[in-house]
Short mmCIF file of C-alpha atoms in Angstrom, two decimals:
data_model
loop_
_atom_site.label_atom_id
_atom_site.label_comp_id
_atom_site.label_asym_id
_atom_site.label_seq_id
_atom_site.Cartn_x
_atom_site.Cartn_y
_atom_site.Cartn_z
CA MET A 1 -23.98 125.16 -22.79
CA THR A 2 -20.34 125.44 -23.77
CA ALA A 3 -18.82 122.15 -24.71
CA VAL A 4 -15.94 120.86 -22.51
CA GLU A 5 -12.68 121.49 -24.03
CA GLY A 6 -11.17 118.75 -26.10
CA VAL A 7 -14.58 117.17 -26.55
CA PRO A 8 -15.21 116.34 -30.38
CA PRO A 9 -18.42 118.06 -32.21
CA GLY A 10 -21.79 116.21 -31.23
CA THR A 11 -20.56 115.14 -27.61
CA ALA A 12 -20.76 118.42 -25.82
CA THR A 13 -21.94 117.61 -22.09
CA GLY A 14 -25.11 118.93 -20.52
CA ASP A 15 -27.61 118.57 -23.45
CA THR A 16 -26.80 115.09 -24.84
CA ARG A 17 -28.94 112.25 -23.77
CA ALA A 18 -26.89 109.03 -23.86
CA ASP A 19 -28.41 106.15 -25.64
CA GLY A 20 -29.32 103.67 -23.05
CA GLY A 21 -28.71 106.20 -20.26
CA SER A 22 -30.99 107.48 -17.62
CA GLY A 23 -30.34 111.06 -18.48
CA ALA A 24 -27.95 113.52 -20.17
CA THR A 25 -24.28 113.43 -19.42
CA SER A 26 -23.01 116.11 -16.87
CA SER A 27 -20.02 118.36 -17.26
CA VAL A 28 -18.99 117.38 -13.74
CA LEU A 29 -18.72 113.74 -14.67
CA TYR A 30 -17.58 113.81 -18.32
CA THR A 31 -14.76 115.27 -20.07
CA TYR A 32 -13.01 114.22 -23.05
CA ASP A 33 -10.14 112.69 -20.82
CA LEU A 34 -12.59 110.71 -18.74
CA ALA A 35 -14.88 109.78 -21.68
CA PRO A 36 -14.94 105.92 -22.70
CA THR A 37 -12.81 105.00 -25.81
CA LYS A 38 -14.12 103.98 -28.98
CA LYS A 39 -13.87 100.31 -29.62
CA GLN A 40 -12.64 100.99 -33.26
CA GLY A 41 -9.18 102.52 -33.51
CA ARG A 42 -7.79 101.14 -30.12
CA ARG A 43 -4.11 100.98 -30.62
CA TRP A 44 -2.77 98.61 -27.82
CA GLY A 45 -1.57 95.53 -28.91
CA ALA A 46 -0.08 92.48 -26.95
CA TYR A 47 3.29 94.02 -27.45
CA ASN A 48 2.26 97.46 -25.69
CA VAL A 49 0.81 95.60 -22.90
CA PHE A 50 4.04 93.55 -22.52
CA THR A 51 6.06 97.07 -22.60
CA LEU A 52 4.14 97.74 -19.22
CA TRP A 53 5.57 94.99 -17.33
CA ALA A 54 8.95 94.95 -19.24
CA ASN A 55 9.47 98.48 -18.06
CA ASP A 56 7.76 98.34 -14.63
CA VAL A 57 9.03 95.00 -13.40
CA HIS A 58 12.56 96.03 -13.77
CA SER A 59 12.41 99.22 -11.49
CA LEU A 60 15.10 100.11 -9.29
CA GLY A 61 12.87 99.73 -6.37
CA ASN A 62 11.76 96.27 -7.36
CA TYR A 63 15.57 95.33 -7.68
CA ALA A 64 16.21 96.59 -4.23
CA PHE A 65 13.36 94.56 -2.73
CA ALA A 66 14.15 91.48 -4.46
CA ILE A 67 17.98 91.58 -3.66
CA GLY A 68 17.01 92.35 -0.04
CA LEU A 69 15.20 88.75 -0.05
CA PHE A 70 18.78 87.34 -1.03
CA ALA A 71 20.13 89.27 2.16
CA LEU A 72 17.38 88.11 4.65
CA GLY A 73 18.58 84.40 3.68
CA LEU A 74 16.48 83.13 0.80
CA ASN A 75 18.46 80.94 -1.35
CA VAL A 76 18.51 81.13 -5.28
CA TRP A 77 15.43 78.58 -5.43
CA GLY A 78 13.48 80.23 -2.94
CA ILE A 79 13.57 83.65 -4.68
CA LEU A 80 12.68 81.93 -7.90
CA ALA A 81 9.74 80.14 -6.13
CA ALA A 82 8.70 83.36 -4.46
CA PHE A 83 8.44 85.11 -7.90
CA ALA A 84 6.82 82.17 -9.61
CA LEU A 85 3.95 82.26 -7.09
CA ALA A 86 3.70 85.98 -7.09
CA SER A 87 3.63 86.10 -10.90
CA VAL A 88 0.65 83.53 -11.05
CA LEU A 89 -1.35 85.79 -8.65
CA LEU A 90 -0.59 88.75 -10.63
CA PHE A 91 -1.30 87.59 -13.78
CA LEU A 92 -4.76 86.48 -12.61
CA LEU A 93 -5.60 89.80 -10.79
CA LEU A 94 -4.38 92.08 -13.78
CA THR A 95 -6.08 90.06 -16.31
CA LEU A 96 -9.26 90.38 -14.46
CA SER A 97 -8.44 94.20 -14.01
CA GLY A 98 -7.57 94.73 -17.56
CA PHE A 99 -10.63 92.99 -18.90
CA MET A 100 -12.79 95.63 -17.00
CA GLY A 101 -11.03 98.60 -18.88
CA HIS A 102 -11.23 97.03 -22.28
CA LYS A 103 -15.11 96.05 -21.81
CA THR A 104 -15.98 99.76 -20.71
CA GLY A 105 -13.18 101.85 -22.10
CA VAL A 106 -13.20 104.12 -18.98
CA PRO A 107 -10.24 105.13 -16.89
CA PHE A 108 -10.03 104.19 -13.06
CA PRO A 109 -11.92 107.13 -11.45
CA VAL A 110 -14.75 106.34 -13.77
CA MET A 111 -14.55 102.65 -13.10
CA SER A 112 -14.59 103.30 -9.52
CA ARG A 113 -18.05 105.00 -9.87
CA ILE A 114 -19.58 101.45 -10.62
CA ALA A 115 -19.32 100.33 -7.18
CA PHE A 116 -18.85 103.72 -5.09
CA GLY A 117 -21.38 105.88 -6.86
CA ILE A 118 -20.82 108.84 -9.16
CA ARG A 119 -19.53 110.87 -6.35
CA GLY A 120 -18.14 108.34 -4.05
CA ALA A 121 -15.75 107.42 -6.45
CA LYS A 122 -13.56 110.03 -5.62
CA ILE A 123 -12.50 108.44 -2.55
CA PRO A 124 -10.59 105.56 -4.22
CA ALA A 125 -9.39 107.89 -6.77
CA ALA A 126 -7.99 110.17 -4.40
CA VAL A 127 -6.32 107.58 -2.35
CA ARG A 128 -4.97 106.08 -5.47
CA GLY A 129 -3.79 109.68 -6.59
CA ILE A 130 -1.91 110.57 -3.37
CA VAL A 131 0.25 107.38 -3.14
CA ALA A 132 1.04 107.70 -6.78
CA ILE A 133 2.22 111.24 -6.58
CA ALA A 134 4.36 110.41 -3.52
CA TRP A 135 6.16 107.42 -5.46
CA PHE A 136 6.44 109.64 -8.24
CA GLY A 137 8.58 112.08 -6.47
CA ILE A 138 10.55 109.30 -4.80
CA GLN A 139 11.24 107.40 -7.89
CA THR A 140 12.30 110.43 -9.82
CA TYR A 141 14.70 111.08 -6.94
CA LEU A 142 16.16 107.73 -7.24
CA ALA A 143 16.84 108.31 -10.92
CA SER A 144 18.44 111.69 -10.12
CA ALA A 145 20.68 110.04 -7.79
CA VAL A 146 21.76 107.70 -10.72
CA LEU A 147 22.17 110.78 -13.01
CA SER A 148 24.26 112.73 -10.45
CA ALA A 149 26.71 109.94 -9.91
CA LEU A 150 27.08 109.45 -13.62
CA LEU A 151 27.79 113.13 -13.84
CA ILE A 152 30.48 113.28 -11.44
CA ALA A 153 32.14 109.97 -12.86
CA MET A 154 32.21 112.00 -16.23
CA PHE A 155 33.02 115.39 -14.87
CA PRO A 156 34.98 115.13 -11.31
CA GLY A 157 34.87 118.85 -11.26
CA LEU A 158 31.23 118.67 -10.70
CA ARG A 159 31.61 117.27 -7.18
CA ALA A 160 32.03 120.61 -5.67
CA LEU A 161 28.24 121.19 -6.48
CA ASP A 162 27.44 118.03 -4.64
CA SER A 163 28.65 118.95 -1.46
CA ASN A 164 26.17 121.66 -0.11
CA SER A 165 22.53 121.23 0.76
CA LEU A 166 19.40 123.38 0.14
CA LEU A 167 16.26 121.82 1.46
CA GLY A 168 17.86 118.59 1.67
CA GLN A 169 19.29 118.32 -1.66
CA SER A 170 22.94 119.52 -3.04
CA THR A 171 22.97 121.68 -6.11
CA LEU A 172 23.87 118.85 -8.29
CA GLY A 173 21.05 117.06 -6.73
CA TRP A 174 18.51 119.71 -7.59
CA ILE A 175 19.88 120.12 -11.29
CA SER A 176 19.56 116.27 -11.96
CA PHE A 177 16.11 116.01 -10.23
CA LEU A 178 14.53 119.11 -11.93
CA ALA A 179 16.12 117.59 -15.36
CA LEU A 180 14.31 114.38 -15.13
CA TRP A 181 11.07 116.02 -13.39
CA ALA A 182 10.78 118.24 -16.66
CA LEU A 183 11.72 115.35 -18.99
CA GLN A 184 8.70 113.41 -17.69
CA LEU A 185 6.41 116.42 -17.82
CA LEU A 186 7.28 116.75 -21.34
CA ILE A 187 6.42 113.27 -22.20
CA VAL A 188 2.97 113.19 -20.53
CA SER A 189 2.27 116.67 -22.22
CA TYR A 190 1.88 114.80 -25.36
CA GLY A 191 -0.77 112.32 -23.93
CA MET A 192 -0.96 108.73 -23.74
CA GLN A 193 -0.10 107.98 -27.45
CA MET A 194 3.73 109.44 -26.29
CA ILE A 195 3.81 107.34 -23.19
CA ARG A 196 2.97 104.14 -25.27
CA ARG A 197 5.87 105.28 -27.65
CA TYR A 198 8.41 106.06 -24.86
CA MET A 199 7.59 102.72 -23.42
CA ALA A 200 8.01 100.70 -26.69
CA PHE A 201 11.59 102.15 -26.95
CA ALA A 202 12.43 101.71 -23.11
CA ALA A 203 11.48 98.19 -22.74
CA PRO A 204 13.96 96.61 -25.05
CA THR A 205 16.62 98.77 -23.71
CA THR A 206 15.83 97.79 -20.29
CA LEU A 207 15.92 93.90 -20.93
CA ILE A 208 19.22 94.19 -22.98
CA THR A 209 20.79 96.48 -20.30
CA MET A 210 19.89 94.11 -17.30
CA LEU A 211 20.87 91.00 -19.40
CA ALA A 212 24.09 92.38 -20.33
CA LEU A 213 24.84 93.53 -16.80
CA ALA A 214 24.13 89.87 -15.34
CA VAL A 215 26.43 88.31 -18.34
CA TRP A 216 29.07 90.46 -17.18
CA MET A 217 28.82 89.74 -13.43
CA PHE A 218 28.34 86.01 -14.04
CA VAL A 219 31.69 86.31 -16.24
CA ARG A 220 33.68 88.44 -13.29
CA ALA A 221 32.46 85.52 -10.82
CA ASP A 222 34.16 82.92 -13.19
CA GLY A 223 30.95 81.31 -14.50
CA SER A 224 29.38 80.60 -10.96
CA ILE A 225 27.61 82.31 -8.10
CA SER A 226 26.79 81.91 -4.73
CA LEU A 227 23.36 80.23 -4.14
CA SER A 228 22.75 81.85 -0.66
CA VAL A 229 24.41 83.77 2.13
CA ASP A 230 26.38 81.93 4.61
CA ALA A 231 23.23 81.36 7.05
CA PRO A 232 20.57 80.84 4.61
CA LEU A 233 16.90 80.19 5.94
CA SER A 234 15.42 76.76 6.08
CA GLY A 235 12.36 74.64 6.79
CA GLY A 236 9.34 76.62 8.07
CA ALA A 237 11.18 79.84 8.38
CA MET A 238 12.13 79.66 4.66
CA TRP A 239 8.67 78.75 3.37
CA LEU A 240 7.39 81.71 5.32
CA GLN A 241 9.62 84.05 3.78
CA ILE A 242 8.63 82.64 0.29
CA LEU A 243 4.86 83.21 0.91
CA GLN A 244 5.56 86.71 2.33
CA ALA A 245 7.83 87.62 -0.49
CA ALA A 246 5.30 86.61 -2.97
CA ALA A 247 2.43 88.56 -1.02
CA LEU A 248 4.69 91.65 -0.75
CA TRP A 249 5.26 91.45 -4.60
CA VAL A 250 1.57 91.70 -5.25
CA VAL A 251 1.22 94.54 -2.72
CA ILE A 252 4.09 96.45 -4.81
CA TYR A 253 1.66 96.08 -7.67
CA GLY A 254 -1.65 96.93 -5.59
CA THR A 255 -1.64 100.37 -7.20
CA PHE A 256 -1.22 99.06 -10.55
CA VAL A 257 -3.95 96.53 -10.29
CA LEU A 258 -6.26 99.22 -9.43
CA ASN A 259 -5.77 101.56 -12.36
CA PHE A 260 -4.64 98.99 -15.10
CA CYS A 261 -7.66 100.09 -16.87
CA ASP A 262 -6.17 103.29 -17.67
CA PHE A 263 -4.04 101.44 -20.06
CA THR A 264 -6.38 98.73 -21.28
CA ARG A 265 -9.17 100.93 -22.23
CA SER A 266 -7.01 101.26 -25.31
CA ALA A 267 -6.52 97.53 -25.78
CA ARG A 268 -7.51 96.10 -29.10
CA SER A 269 -8.91 92.82 -27.54
CA ARG A 270 -8.86 90.56 -24.62
CA GLY A 271 -6.60 88.44 -26.47
CA SER A 272 -4.07 90.95 -26.70
CA ILE A 273 -4.29 91.79 -22.82
CA VAL A 274 -3.86 88.12 -22.18
CA ARG A 275 -0.92 87.56 -24.61
CA GLY A 276 0.85 90.67 -23.19
CA ASN A 277 0.12 89.59 -19.54
CA VAL A 278 1.57 86.11 -20.30
CA ILE A 279 4.82 87.39 -21.76
CA GLY A 280 5.04 90.24 -19.47
CA ILE A 281 4.21 88.91 -16.20
CA PRO A 282 4.98 85.21 -15.48
CA LEU A 283 7.93 85.10 -18.17
CA ASN A 284 9.37 88.32 -17.45
CA MET A 285 9.15 88.18 -13.68
CA LEU A 286 11.01 84.88 -13.80
CA PHE A 287 13.67 86.50 -16.07
CA PHE A 288 13.59 89.32 -13.55
CA ALA A 289 14.22 86.75 -10.81
CA VAL A 290 17.07 85.19 -12.69
CA ILE A 291 18.76 88.65 -13.11
CA VAL A 292 18.29 89.29 -9.41
CA VAL A 293 20.06 86.06 -8.38
CA VAL A 294 22.84 86.10 -10.58
CA LEU A 295 23.68 89.79 -9.60
CA SER A 296 23.26 89.06 -5.93
CA GLY A 297 25.15 85.58 -6.23
CA ALA A 298 27.91 86.89 -8.00
CA GLN A 299 28.68 89.73 -6.11
CA PHE A 300 28.72 87.66 -2.85
CA LYS A 301 30.65 85.23 -4.33
CA LEU A 302 33.26 88.15 -5.26
CA ASP A 303 33.41 89.87 -2.13
CA GLY A 304 31.07 88.41 0.55
CA HIS A 305 29.08 91.53 0.50
CA VAL A 306 25.20 91.68 -0.62
CA ILE A 307 24.45 94.48 -3.11
CA THR A 308 21.47 96.63 -2.31
CA SER A 309 20.78 97.77 -5.92
CA PRO A 310 21.74 97.31 -9.40
CA THR A 311 23.43 100.96 -9.06
CA ASP A 312 26.07 99.35 -6.75
CA ILE A 313 27.00 97.16 -9.79
CA VAL A 314 26.84 99.74 -12.34
CA ARG A 315 29.25 102.31 -10.31
CA THR A 316 31.97 99.62 -10.53
CA ILE A 317 32.09 99.31 -14.18
CA PRO A 318 35.47 100.16 -15.22
CA ASN A 319 34.69 101.51 -18.74
CA MET A 320 33.49 105.15 -18.95
CA PHE A 321 31.29 104.29 -22.04
CA LEU A 322 29.80 101.06 -20.48
CA LEU A 323 29.24 102.92 -17.51
CA ALA A 324 27.31 105.81 -19.13
CA THR A 325 25.28 103.40 -21.33
CA ALA A 326 24.20 101.35 -18.31
CA SER A 327 23.31 104.27 -16.07
CA LEU A 328 21.33 105.99 -18.73
CA ALA A 329 19.44 102.81 -19.29
CA LEU A 330 18.62 102.68 -15.69
CA ILE A 331 17.46 106.37 -15.83
CA ALA A 332 15.31 105.41 -19.00
CA LEU A 333 14.19 102.44 -17.14
CA THR A 334 12.95 104.71 -14.03
CA VAL A 335 11.30 107.15 -16.02
CA ALA A 336 9.22 104.63 -17.83
CA VAL A 337 8.30 102.94 -14.45
CA ASN A 338 7.14 106.55 -13.16
CA LEU A 339 5.19 107.49 -16.26
CA LEU A 340 3.17 104.12 -15.86
CA ALA A 341 2.69 103.61 -12.13
CA ASN A 342 2.82 107.11 -10.61
CA PHE A 343 2.02 109.51 -13.09
CA VAL A 344 -1.03 108.62 -15.07
CA ALA A 345 -3.18 107.62 -12.06
CA PRO A 346 -2.70 110.85 -10.32
CA ILE A 347 -3.57 112.82 -13.64
CA TYR A 348 -6.96 110.92 -14.08
CA ALA A 349 -7.71 111.57 -10.42
CA LEU A 350 -7.11 115.35 -10.61
CA ILE A 351 -9.20 115.38 -13.82
CA ASP A 352 -11.98 113.61 -12.05
CA LEU A 353 -11.81 116.12 -8.85
CA PHE A 354 -11.58 119.29 -11.08
CA PRO A 355 -13.06 118.49 -14.42
CA ARG A 356 -13.83 121.90 -15.46
CA ARG A 357 -10.42 123.31 -14.86
CA LEU A 358 -8.12 120.35 -15.61
CA ASN A 359 -7.40 118.21 -18.78
CA PHE A 360 -4.79 115.69 -19.04
CA ARG A 361 -1.98 118.24 -19.80
CA ARG A 362 -3.04 120.71 -17.12
CA ALA A 363 -3.56 117.72 -14.45
CA GLY A 364 0.13 116.61 -15.37
CA VAL A 365 1.57 119.80 -14.55
CA VAL A 366 -0.35 119.94 -11.09
CA SER A 367 0.78 116.24 -10.45
CA ALA A 368 4.33 116.86 -11.28
CA ALA A 369 4.29 120.19 -9.17
CA ALA A 370 2.73 118.28 -6.11
CA GLY A 371 5.53 115.70 -6.70
CA LEU A 372 8.20 118.30 -6.40
CA ALA A 373 6.55 120.36 -3.46
CA ILE A 374 6.63 117.32 -1.25
CA LEU A 375 10.66 117.29 -1.35
CA PRO A 376 10.44 113.51 -2.10
CA TRP A 377 13.99 112.83 -0.96
CA ASN A 378 13.08 113.87 2.69
CA LEU A 379 10.08 111.42 2.42
CA TYR A 380 12.55 108.48 1.16
CA ASN A 381 14.96 108.96 3.94
CA SER A 382 12.22 109.13 6.55
CA PRO A 383 11.39 105.59 7.48
CA ILE A 384 8.40 106.67 9.47
CA VAL A 385 6.93 108.47 6.68
CA VAL A 386 7.32 105.67 4.14
CA ASN A 387 6.09 102.82 6.67
CA TYR A 388 3.37 104.60 8.26
CA PHE A 389 1.87 107.12 5.74
CA LEU A 390 2.46 105.34 2.49
CA GLY A 391 2.27 102.09 4.06
CA GLY A 392 -1.15 102.89 5.79
CA LEU A 393 -2.49 104.38 2.58
CA GLY A 394 -1.23 101.36 0.47
CA ALA A 395 -3.11 99.33 2.80
CA LEU A 396 -6.33 100.76 1.65
CA LEU A 397 -5.75 99.84 -1.81
CA GLY A 398 -6.74 95.90 -1.28
CA PRO A 399 -10.25 96.75 0.24
CA LEU A 400 -10.66 99.00 -2.73
CA PHE A 401 -9.93 96.51 -5.19
CA GLY A 402 -12.01 94.09 -3.26
CA VAL A 403 -15.24 95.99 -3.36
CA ILE A 404 -14.71 96.99 -6.82
CA MET A 405 -14.00 93.50 -8.10
CA ALA A 406 -16.81 92.21 -6.14
CA ASP A 407 -19.33 94.44 -7.49
CA TYR A 408 -17.96 94.20 -11.10
CA TRP A 409 -17.62 90.53 -11.28
CA LEU A 410 -19.81 88.79 -8.62
CA LEU A 411 -22.74 91.35 -8.56
CA ARG A 412 -22.94 92.80 -12.10
CA LYS A 413 -21.38 89.90 -13.85
CA SER A 414 -19.48 92.59 -16.06
CA ARG A 415 -22.83 93.93 -17.24
CA ILE A 416 -22.12 97.81 -17.10
CA ASN A 417 -24.44 100.66 -18.17
CA VAL A 418 -21.45 102.99 -19.50
CA PRO A 419 -23.57 105.97 -20.32
CA ASP A 420 -25.02 106.06 -16.79
CA LEU A 421 -21.56 106.53 -15.29
CA TYR A 422 -21.66 109.99 -16.57
CA SER A 423 -24.97 110.92 -15.71
CA ASP A 424 -26.04 112.66 -12.38
CA ASP A 425 -29.91 112.02 -12.80
CA PRO A 426 -31.29 110.54 -9.57
CA GLN A 427 -32.69 107.55 -11.46
CA GLY A 428 -29.18 106.61 -12.67
CA GLU A 429 -28.06 103.22 -11.95
CA TYR A 430 -24.89 104.69 -10.16
CA HIS A 431 -26.57 107.57 -8.33
CA TYR A 432 -27.12 105.26 -5.36
CA SER A 433 -27.82 107.77 -2.48
CA ARG A 434 -26.89 111.22 -3.38
CA GLY A 435 -23.97 109.91 -5.50
CA PHE A 436 -22.60 107.48 -2.91
CA ASN A 437 -23.26 103.76 -2.65
CA PRO A 438 -23.48 103.21 1.18
CA ARG A 439 -23.13 99.61 0.79
CA ALA A 440 -19.75 99.95 -0.73
CA VAL A 441 -18.63 102.21 1.71
CA ALA A 442 -19.64 99.77 4.68
CA ALA A 443 -17.96 96.92 3.05
CA PHE A 444 -14.76 99.13 2.65
CA VAL A 445 -14.47 100.80 6.05
CA PRO A 446 -14.07 97.82 8.14
CA ALA A 447 -12.10 95.95 5.94
CA ALA A 448 -9.82 98.99 5.46
CA ALA A 449 -9.53 99.13 9.24
CA VAL A 450 -8.53 95.62 9.54
CA ALA A 451 -5.73 96.02 6.63
CA VAL A 452 -4.29 99.04 8.50
CA VAL A 453 -4.07 97.41 11.55
CA VAL A 454 -2.38 94.51 10.26
CA ALA A 455 -0.13 96.55 8.11
CA LEU A 456 1.03 98.98 10.80
CA VAL A 457 0.71 97.60 14.20
CA PRO A 458 3.95 95.78 15.50
CA PHE A 459 1.95 92.95 17.03
CA PHE A 460 0.81 91.73 13.67
CA HIS A 461 4.37 92.21 12.24
CA ALA A 462 4.25 88.54 10.79
CA ALA A 463 1.25 89.11 9.07
CA ALA A 464 1.99 92.74 7.83
CA GLY A 465 3.14 91.27 4.10
CA PHE A 466 -0.38 89.81 3.80
CA SER A 467 -2.37 93.14 4.50
CA TRP A 468 -3.56 93.66 1.09
CA PHE A 469 -4.80 90.23 0.87
CA VAL A 470 -6.71 90.55 4.07
CA GLY A 471 -8.22 93.77 3.05
CA ALA A 472 -9.23 92.80 -0.46
CA LEU A 473 -10.79 89.41 0.81
CA LEU A 474 -12.58 90.80 3.64
CA ALA A 475 -13.92 93.71 1.56
CA ALA A 476 -15.40 91.46 -1.28
CA ALA A 477 -16.70 89.13 1.24
CA PHE A 478 -18.40 92.11 3.17
CA TYR A 479 -19.84 93.54 -0.21
CA ALA A 480 -20.85 90.07 -1.53
CA LEU A 481 -23.11 89.86 1.62
CA ILE A 482 -24.71 93.24 1.89
CA ALA A 483 -24.79 94.26 -2.08
CA ASP A 484 -28.33 95.13 -3.23
CA ARG A 485 -29.23 91.91 -5.54
CA GLY A 486 -32.67 93.63 -6.56
CA ALA A 487 -31.32 96.46 -8.41
CA GLN A 488 -31.98 96.82 -12.08
CA ILE A 489 -28.59 96.04 -13.85
CA ARG A 490 -28.23 96.97 -17.59
CA ASP A 491 -25.45 96.10 -20.13
CA VAL A 492 -25.01 99.33 -22.30
CA ASP A 493 -21.79 100.14 -24.08
CA GLY A 494 -20.65 103.65 -24.41
CA GLU A 495 -20.19 103.95 -28.14
CA SER A 496 -22.71 107.01 -28.15
CA ILE A 497 -20.57 109.23 -26.08
CA ALA A 498 -16.98 107.55 -26.55
CA VAL A 499 -14.16 109.49 -27.93
CA ALA A 500 -11.08 108.14 -29.99
CA ALA A 501 -8.72 106.11 -28.12
CA GLU A 502 -5.03 107.24 -28.01
#
């Protein structure tokens, strides 16, 4: 039997009986990239966990969403209340999800096998991967737009390259997009260790840049800001908007909540996850909210207009050096966000789907190629695609989360037989029925149907922002009712088949 590429000697698949497992590891289920990580040598500490959020929270898309709340009529205190509530919810959800990664040491596609079965897990992995690939392309496009604007500001002669159109992009747009596309592919080709190092660099750069931008705007506005637009929401309408904003903020992180284990599988301890999440989620998100209200309120005081993104302010910076510095910081930020939220997930999903053909680097190339092939600028400029296709897929993430969490925490109480996650033995704990857990599917399908209807049908528009919660709670309740409580549950670590953490 040929050893899987990259697997250390002694852990070749197909001929190794995992200690405590029901049978030999399968070459279809076990590869070096999908294997559990050894507990000794895990490098992700509290600072590394914090950098996840220091980068991801301050994305251009998140700023556009948060500034939109000011435009919708929420005052400064309403925006702060919405983010305070959302940060508490996210802290709880992400800490529970993070503990799962630390306990088992496995990435999300393997984690899904616990509830959905060794073959059924490909369903949640594929849904998560498709959503991530689409957003990878869109975020790269947004960053390339900033780069194109910077290049034109620095070299006005390049404006001629921005006036034509090829498949929806100008020549300059293509150059900017492909440059950032290649940069991200290069970083990913060096694995999770390089991603960790890039985040450690990008996080302080991002925080300092956004703070400096807010201070600059505050000074421009003579040390005060508008607390709301001219006709702010009040009473019940205001509180409904606060609740919807908090729920939508959680929905934005519905993808990350699922695959947080891709990162915490390398965490040193539970304590490092908790400390990193405390600083990175409640404190960092409130810092983000303060930046938002300062930028929005200062600009509104200056000219009575509500900005749509920090890039609107960056473009008004009169000093070329400062303009270039701020623009490059925004680009570095967007690249970090993409690597975290939209590149790692499809890589693991693709490895899970094609374990004999792909490793981390090859899956990164395939994922990046798919993100380019979909021409993401056309997706971003099509409200129908964003709202219905991506919105519909996003609504499925809540029910997936509900089933996985109910199975792990309520049914198994975090007792996992890690070696059996890589065994196709019919007696294995996660083989279920031909590799599929019919009870998990039975809980997921009706909850997903309800979540998609709530998210997309106009009649439920007022509740659309809560679709993720509706789907997650329904799926968890359904699964808790129909789960097989008579099955044997064993707690076996994966050290016998583990590989070194990056």
